[in-house]
Amino acid sequence: YAVHTDVGNKAIEAYVNKEKVSLLHQLKTGDIVRIETGDEIIPRCSWINVLKTSKAKYEQKRICRAKEKEINRKLAVAILSTIFDLDTFKIRALIKANNLCETIPKIVDDKNFLKEVVKKIYQTIKKRNILYFKNIKLKEYIFGNIRVLSNKPVSDIRFHYCCHPKVGDKILGLLDKKEVEIHHRFCNNAEKKIDKAVFVEWIRNTQNRYFLVVTLQNKKGELAKFVSFLSKLGIFIHAIT
């Protein structure tokens, strides 16, 4: 960012003293740095707190605000599309008909507003199509410290390994049959497949649920020792794969 805003916004690889390093690598006086850039601006919203300069923080916050608006709009349409079993083109038309274009992103973080919007759209559909008799009733599901709101049956949630959302991060839920995949809202993998989405949010709970990847030695008793260790820490094991 000190060299040029575009270098910071489009950086994809870093080399320090001819060795490839992470873009978060800390520099020392005398280091020779080469940055490879791509063609597109890349939001790195989870990095903001570890960036050092005010210019870097300002630029990433600006990019992430714009990106969040874009994602929230896509997610809102996907949630409504899943609820009503209608394609995104029809949902967008219904959003426009109800003068919700500006406020529709709000439904991804406000379950009460989502319920209001669902009622409005349902009434519009019934007026236009007398054959639409589907009963739209949103049911609340609680899994650990995650609340899911859906009119589709949900049996469980799973935190996806690609983005590791932690408690308090902005999240989204993708419906896969009867399970909901929980992703960080800025997850690139999730954004590519936002089609069947449901409303999800964190709830205050004394228990936090995490997806943990562990490597153990391949010998007898190692798993039992590890499970015993977790038990001593008062950790409840939901499932082991």
Tab-separated table of N, CA, C and O in Angstrom, residues 54-130:
chain	number	residue	atom	x	y	z
A	54	SER	N	-2.230	2.732	8.634
A	54	SER	CA	-3.582	3.287	8.556
A	54	SER	C	-4.106	3.236	7.121
A	54	SER	O	-5.302	3.020	6.892
A	55	LYS	N	-3.224	3.389	6.135
A	55	LYS	CA	-3.645	3.346	4.739
A	55	LYS	C	-4.141	1.946	4.368
A	55	LYS	O	-5.174	1.794	3.704
A	56	ALA	N	-3.409	0.931	4.805
A	56	ALA	CA	-3.811	-0.450	4.524
A	56	ALA	C	-5.166	-0.755	5.176
A	56	ALA	O	-6.048	-1.340	4.552
A	57	LYS	N	-5.328	-0.341	6.431
A	57	LYS	CA	-6.585	-0.588	7.136
A	57	LYS	C	-7.750	0.147	6.479
A	57	LYS	O	-8.834	-0.415	6.294
A	58	TYR	N	-7.519	1.399	6.105
A	58	TYR	CA	-8.575	2.203	5.477
A	58	TYR	C	-9.038	1.560	4.169
A	58	TYR	O	-10.238	1.421	3.922
A	59	GLU	N	-8.088	1.160	3.332
A	59	GLU	CA	-8.428	0.592	2.025
A	59	GLU	C	-9.176	-0.726	2.159
A	59	GLU	O	-10.161	-0.970	1.464
A	60	GLN	N	-8.727	-1.598	3.068
A	60	GLN	CA	-9.391	-2.882	3.227
A	60	GLN	C	-10.789	-2.720	3.840
A	60	GLN	O	-11.722	-3.432	3.462
A	61	LYS	N	-10.944	-1.774	4.760
A	61	LYS	CA	-12.278	-1.513	5.326
A	61	LYS	C	-13.227	-1.017	4.238
A	61	LYS	O	-14.396	-1.420	4.178
A	62	ARG	N	-12.717	-0.141	3.363
A	62	ARG	CA	-13.528	0.400	2.270
A	62	ARG	C	-13.962	-0.719	1.319
A	62	ARG	O	-15.140	-0.822	0.940
A	63	ILE	N	-13.019	-1.571	0.947
A	63	ILE	CA	-13.313	-2.691	0.042
A	63	ILE	C	-14.313	-3.649	0.685
A	63	ILE	O	-15.255	-4.123	0.042
A	64	CYS	N	-14.113	-3.926	1.972
A	64	CYS	CA	-14.950	-4.913	2.653
A	64	CYS	C	-16.374	-4.414	2.880
A	64	CYS	O	-17.319	-5.208	2.851
A	65	ARG	N	-16.533	-3.112	3.093
A	65	ARG	CA	-17.888	-2.563	3.218
A	65	ARG	C	-18.667	-2.764	1.921
A	65	ARG	O	-19.833	-3.162	1.934
A	66	ALA	N	-18.010	-2.474	0.803
A	66	ALA	CA	-18.659	-2.641	-0.498
A	66	ALA	C	-18.947	-4.119	-0.770
A	66	ALA	O	-20.018	-4.481	-1.269
A	67	LYS	N	-17.979	-4.973	-0.424
A	67	LYS	CA	-18.137	-6.419	-0.641
A	67	LYS	C	-19.267	-6.979	0.215
A	67	LYS	O	-20.055	-7.824	-0.244
A	68	GLU	N	-19.363	-6.506	1.454
A	68	GLU	CA	-20.405	-6.997	2.355
A	68	GLU	C	-21.797	-6.657	1.821
A	68	GLU	O	-22.714	-7.485	1.881
A	69	LYS	N	-21.957	-5.449	1.280
A	69	LYS	CA	-23.253	-5.066	0.704
A	69	LYS	C	-23.632	-5.985	-0.452
A	69	LYS	O	-24.770	-6.425	-0.578
A	70	GLU	N	-22.636	-6.290	-1.293
A	70	GLU	CA	-22.867	-7.165	-2.444
A	70	GLU	C	-23.262	-8.575	-1.993
A	70	GLU	O	-24.220	-9.164	-2.501
A	71	ILE	N	-22.508	-9.110	-1.011
A	71	ILE	CA	-22.790	-10.465	-0.514
A	71	ILE	C	-24.150	-10.525	0.170
A	71	ILE	O	-24.928	-11.464	-0.040
A	72	ASN	N	-24.463	-9.517	0.999
A	72	ASN	CA	-25.738	-9.505	1.716
A	72	ASN	C	-26.926	-9.485	0.757
A	72	ASN	O	-27.949	-10.123	1.009
A	73	ARG	N	-26.777	-8.750	-0.347
A	73	ARG	CA	-27.857	-8.696	-1.337
A	73	ARG	C	-28.054	-10.070	-2.002
A	73	ARG	O	-29.174	-10.557	-2.132
A	74	LYS	N	-26.934	-10.695	-2.393
A	74	LYS	CA	-26.999	-12.041	-2.996
A	74	LYS	C	-27.602	-13.043	-2.016
A	74	LYS	O	-28.433	-13.877	-2.377
A	75	LEU	N	-27.158	-12.966	-0.763
A	75	LEU	CA	-27.611	-13.902	0.266
A	75	LEU	C	-29.096	-13.722	0.553
A	75	LEU	O	-29.831	-14.699	0.716
A	76	ALA	N	-29.552	-12.473	0.601
A	76	ALA	CA	-30.968	-12.190	0.856
A	76	ALA	C	-31.844	-12.803	-0.230
A	76	ALA	O	-32.868	-13.436	0.056
A	77	VAL	N	-31.444	-12.634	-1.477
A	77	VAL	CA	-32.196	-13.204	-2.600
A	77	VAL	C	-32.201	-14.732	-2.511
A	77	VAL	O	-33.230	-15.383	-2.732
A	78	ALA	N	-31.046	-15.327	-2.155
A	78	ALA	CA	-30.941	-16.785	-2.058
A	78	ALA	C	-31.814	-17.336	-0.930
A	78	ALA	O	-32.433	-18.398	-1.072
A	79	ILE	N	-31.872	-16.633	0.203
A	79	ILE	CA	-32.705	-17.072	1.327
A	79	ILE	C	-34.176	-17.077	0.915
A	79	ILE	O	-34.912	-18.040	1.166
A	80	LEU	N	-34.623	-16.013	0.258
A	80	LEU	CA	-36.021	-15.925	-0.175
A	80	LEU	C	-36.327	-16.943	-1.273
A	80	LEU	O	-37.414	-17.530	-1.306
A	81	SER	N	-35.357	-17.155	-2.154
A	81	SER	CA	-35.521	-18.144	-3.223
A	81	SER	C	-35.727	-19.541	-2.639
A	81	SER	O	-36.555	-20.321	-3.130
A	82	THR	N	-34.987	-19.856	-1.574
A	82	THR	CA	-35.115	-21.158	-0.907
A	82	THR	C	-36.457	-21.284	-0.195
A	82	THR	O	-37.113	-22.330	-0.254
A	83	ILE	N	-36.880	-20.225	0.468
A	83	ILE	CA	-38.144	-20.248	1.212
A	83	ILE	C	-39.335	-20.476	0.278
A	83	ILE	O	-40.219	-21.296	0.545
A	84	PHE	N	-39.347	-19.758	-0.849
A	84	PHE	CA	-40.514	-19.798	-1.743
A	84	PHE	C	-40.374	-20.798	-2.900
A	84	PHE	O	-41.292	-20.953	-3.691
A	85	ASP	N	-39.194	-21.443	-2.997
A	85	ASP	CA	-38.949	-22.372	-4.105
A	85	ASP	C	-39.157	-21.696	-5.462
A	85	ASP	O	-39.773	-22.262	-6.378
A	86	LEU	N	-38.660	-20.468	-5.563
A	86	LEU	CA	-38.745	-19.716	-6.812
A	86	LEU	C	-37.344	-19.335	-7.261
A	86	LEU	O	-36.445	-19.165	-6.437
A	87	ASP	N	-37.155	-19.177	-8.583
A	87	ASP	CA	-35.826	-18.795	-9.064
A	87	ASP	C	-35.534	-17.341	-8.714
A	87	ASP	O	-36.447	-16.563	-8.373
A	88	THR	N	-34.258	-16.970	-8.768
A	88	THR	CA	-33.830	-15.641	-8.315
A	88	THR	C	-34.441	-14.514	-9.150
A	88	THR	O	-34.683	-13.422	-8.641
A	89	PHE	N	-34.712	-14.782	-10.441
A	89	PHE	CA	-35.331	-13.757	-11.293
A	89	PHE	C	-36.710	-13.379	-10.758
A	89	PHE	O	-37.052	-12.191	-10.648
A	90	LYS	N	-37.521	-14.381	-10.387
A	90	LYS	CA	-38.864	-14.118	-9.863
A	90	LYS	C	-38.801	-13.446	-8.490
A	90	LYS	O	-39.609	-12.574	-8.175
A	91	ILE	N	-37.838	-13.883	-7.665
A	91	ILE	CA	-37.687	-13.279	-6.332
A	91	ILE	C	-37.316	-11.802	-6.449
A	91	ILE	O	-37.876	-10.954	-5.739
A	92	ARG	N	-36.399	-11.479	-7.350
A	92	ARG	CA	-36.013	-10.071	-7.538
A	92	ARG	C	-37.209	-9.229	-7.998
A	92	ARG	O	-37.364	-8.079	-7.588
A	93	ALA	N	-38.039	-9.800	-8.853
A	93	ALA	CA	-39.231	-9.092	-9.317
A	93	ALA	C	-40.196	-8.842	-8.148
A	93	ALA	O	-40.795	-7.757	-8.041
A	94	LEU	N	-40.331	-9.818	-7.258
A	94	LEU	CA	-41.203	-9.672	-6.092
A	94	LEU	C	-40.637	-8.657	-5.090
A	94	LEU	O	-41.390	-7.917	-4.460
A	95	ILE	N	-39.316	-8.640	-4.960
A	95	ILE	CA	-38.668	-7.650	-4.095
A	95	ILE	C	-38.951	-6.245	-4.619
A	95	ILE	O	-39.308	-5.328	-3.858
A	96	LYS	N	-38.815	-6.075	-5.929
A	96	LYS	CA	-39.068	-4.772	-6.562
A	96	LYS	C	-40.532	-4.366	-6.415
A	96	LYS	O	-40.846	-3.210	-6.117
A	97	ALA	N	-41.430	-5.326	-6.584
A	97	ALA	CA	-42.867	-5.040	-6.485
A	97	ALA	C	-43.264	-4.568	-5.093
A	97	ALA	O	-44.235	-3.819	-4.930
A	98	ASN	N	-42.520	-4.987	-4.094
A	98	ASN	CA	-42.812	-4.595	-2.704
A	98	ASN	C	-41.932	-3.449	-2.216
A	98	ASN	O	-41.860	-3.185	-1.007
A	99	ASN	N	-41.236	-2.795	-3.151
A	99	ASN	CA	-40.380	-1.638	-2.821
A	99	ASN	C	-39.342	-1.970	-1.739
A	99	ASN	O	-39.128	-1.203	-0.796
A	100	LEU	N	-38.714	-3.150	-1.885
A	100	LEU	CA	-37.759	-3.614	-0.875
A	100	LEU	C	-36.311	-3.607	-1.375
A	100	LEU	O	-35.424	-4.134	-0.703
A	101	CYS	N	-36.085	-3.020	-2.536
A	101	CYS	CA	-34.750	-3.083	-3.153
A	101	CYS	C	-33.647	-2.540	-2.245
A	101	CYS	O	-32.551	-3.103	-2.176
A	102	GLU	N	-33.926	-1.463	-1.546
A	102	GLU	CA	-32.907	-0.836	-0.701
A	102	GLU	C	-32.727	-1.542	0.633
A	102	GLU	O	-31.621	-1.578	1.182
A	103	THR	N	-33.790	-2.097	1.155
A	103	THR	CA	-33.742	-2.661	2.518
A	103	THR	C	-33.563	-4.177	2.554
A	103	THR	O	-33.312	-4.735	3.623
A	104	ILE	N	-33.665	-4.838	1.401
A	104	ILE	CA	-33.661	-6.308	1.409
A	104	ILE	C	-32.397	-6.930	2.021
A	104	ILE	O	-32.486	-7.987	2.665
A	105	PRO	N	-31.185	-6.325	1.902
A	105	PRO	CA	-30.011	-6.953	2.529
A	105	PRO	C	-30.134	-7.094	4.047
A	105	PRO	O	-29.476	-7.932	4.653
A	106	LYS	N	-31.020	-6.302	4.649
A	106	LYS	CA	-31.192	-6.314	6.106
A	106	LYS	C	-31.701	-7.667	6.618
A	106	LYS	O	-31.483	-8.020	7.782
A	107	ILE	N	-32.361	-8.461	5.751
A	107	ILE	CA	-32.960	-9.718	6.236
A	107	ILE	C	-31.912	-10.747	6.647
A	107	ILE	O	-32.211	-11.672	7.395
A	108	VAL	N	-30.665	-10.602	6.192
A	108	VAL	CA	-29.643	-11.608	6.525
A	108	VAL	C	-29.184	-11.493	7.970
A	108	VAL	O	-28.564	-12.425	8.500
A	109	ASP	N	-29.482	-10.363	8.623
A	109	ASP	CA	-29.067	-10.161	10.019
A	109	ASP	C	-30.231	-9.892	10.970
A	109	ASP	O	-30.014	-9.713	12.164
A	110	ASP	N	-31.444	-9.816	10.432
A	110	ASP	CA	-32.594	-9.446	11.259
A	110	ASP	C	-33.736	-10.425	10.989
A	110	ASP	O	-34.460	-10.300	9.999
A	111	LYS	N	-33.914	-11.399	11.870
A	111	LYS	CA	-34.917	-12.445	11.630
A	111	LYS	C	-36.341	-11.898	11.655
A	111	LYS	O	-37.215	-12.398	10.943
A	112	ASN	N	-36.590	-10.860	12.451
A	112	ASN	CA	-37.935	-10.280	12.510
A	112	ASN	C	-38.284	-9.569	11.201
A	112	ASN	O	-39.416	-9.660	10.716
A	113	PHE	N	-37.289	-8.883	10.638
A	113	PHE	CA	-37.515	-8.225	9.357
A	113	PHE	C	-37.716	-9.271	8.250
A	113	PHE	O	-38.535	-9.084	7.349
A	114	LEU	N	-36.969	-10.377	8.344
A	114	LEU	CA	-37.139	-11.473	7.385
A	114	LEU	C	-38.581	-11.978	7.414
A	114	LEU	O	-39.207	-12.182	6.361
A	115	LYS	N	-39.140	-12.177	8.601
A	115	LYS	CA	-40.511	-12.659	8.727
A	115	LYS	C	-41.504	-11.680	8.102
A	115	LYS	O	-42.469	-12.088	7.436
A	116	GLU	N	-41.265	-10.367	8.303
A	116	GLU	CA	-42.133	-9.343	7.700
A	116	GLU	C	-42.076	-9.403	6.179
A	116	GLU	O	-43.111	-9.332	5.502
A	117	VAL	N	-40.866	-9.530	5.644
A	117	VAL	CA	-40.677	-9.578	4.191
A	117	VAL	C	-41.352	-10.821	3.609
A	117	VAL	O	-41.998	-10.751	2.556
A	118	VAL	N	-41.209	-11.954	4.285
A	118	VAL	CA	-41.828	-13.198	3.815
A	118	VAL	C	-43.354	-13.037	3.729
A	118	VAL	O	-43.982	-13.462	2.757
A	119	LYS	N	-43.950	-12.393	4.729
A	119	LYS	CA	-45.405	-12.164	4.718
A	119	LYS	C	-45.818	-11.295	3.535
A	119	LYS	O	-46.804	-11.588	2.842
A	120	LYS	N	-45.051	-10.225	3.301
A	120	LYS	CA	-45.374	-9.311	2.185
A	120	LYS	C	-45.296	-10.026	0.842
A	120	LYS	O	-46.187	-9.899	0.002
A	121	ILE	N	-44.211	-10.759	0.651
A	121	ILE	CA	-44.017	-11.446	-0.629
A	121	ILE	C	-45.068	-12.540	-0.811
A	121	ILE	O	-45.601	-12.734	-1.910
A	122	TYR	N	-45.397	-13.242	0.267
A	122	TYR	CA	-46.406	-14.290	0.200
A	122	TYR	C	-47.759	-13.722	-0.233
A	122	TYR	O	-48.453	-14.298	-1.081
A	123	GLN	N	-48.117	-12.571	0.340
A	123	GLN	CA	-49.392	-11.942	-0.022
A	123	GLN	C	-49.396	-11.512	-1.485
A	123	GLN	O	-50.406	-11.651	-2.191
A	124	THR	N	-48.259	-11.019	-1.967
A	124	THR	CA	-48.148	-10.600	-3.373
A	124	THR	C	-48.301	-11.799	-4.300
A	124	THR	O	-48.987	-11.727	-5.318
A	125	ILE	N	-47.676	-12.917	-3.937
A	125	ILE	CA	-47.775	-14.132	-4.753
A	125	ILE	C	-49.221	-14.623	-4.805
A	125	ILE	O	-49.736	-14.988	-5.869
A	126	LYS	N	-49.907	-14.621	-3.665
A	126	LYS	CA	-51.288	-15.101	-3.618
A	126	LYS	C	-52.221	-14.238	-4.461
A	126	LYS	O	-53.151	-14.740	-5.116
A	127	LYS	N	-51.959	-12.923	-4.468
A	127	LYS	CA	-52.792	-12.032	-5.276
A	127	LYS	C	-52.597	-12.283	-6.767
A	127	LYS	O	-53.515	-12.194	-7.563
A	128	ARG	N	-51.338	-12.600	-7.129
A	128	ARG	CA	-51.015	-12.784	-8.548
A	128	ARG	C	-51.325	-14.190	-9.046
A	128	ARG	O	-51.586	-14.394	-10.221
A	129	ASN	N	-51.234	-15.168	-8.141
A	129	ASN	CA	-51.359	-16.562	-8.560
A	129	ASN	C	-52.245	-17.315	-7.572
A	129	ASN	O	-51.792	-17.706	-6.498
A	130	ILE	N	-53.500	-17.542	-7.955
A	130	ILE	CA	-54.446	-18.186	-7.029
A	130	ILE	C	-54.119	-19.661	-6.798
A	130	ILE	O	-54.659	-20.301	-5.906
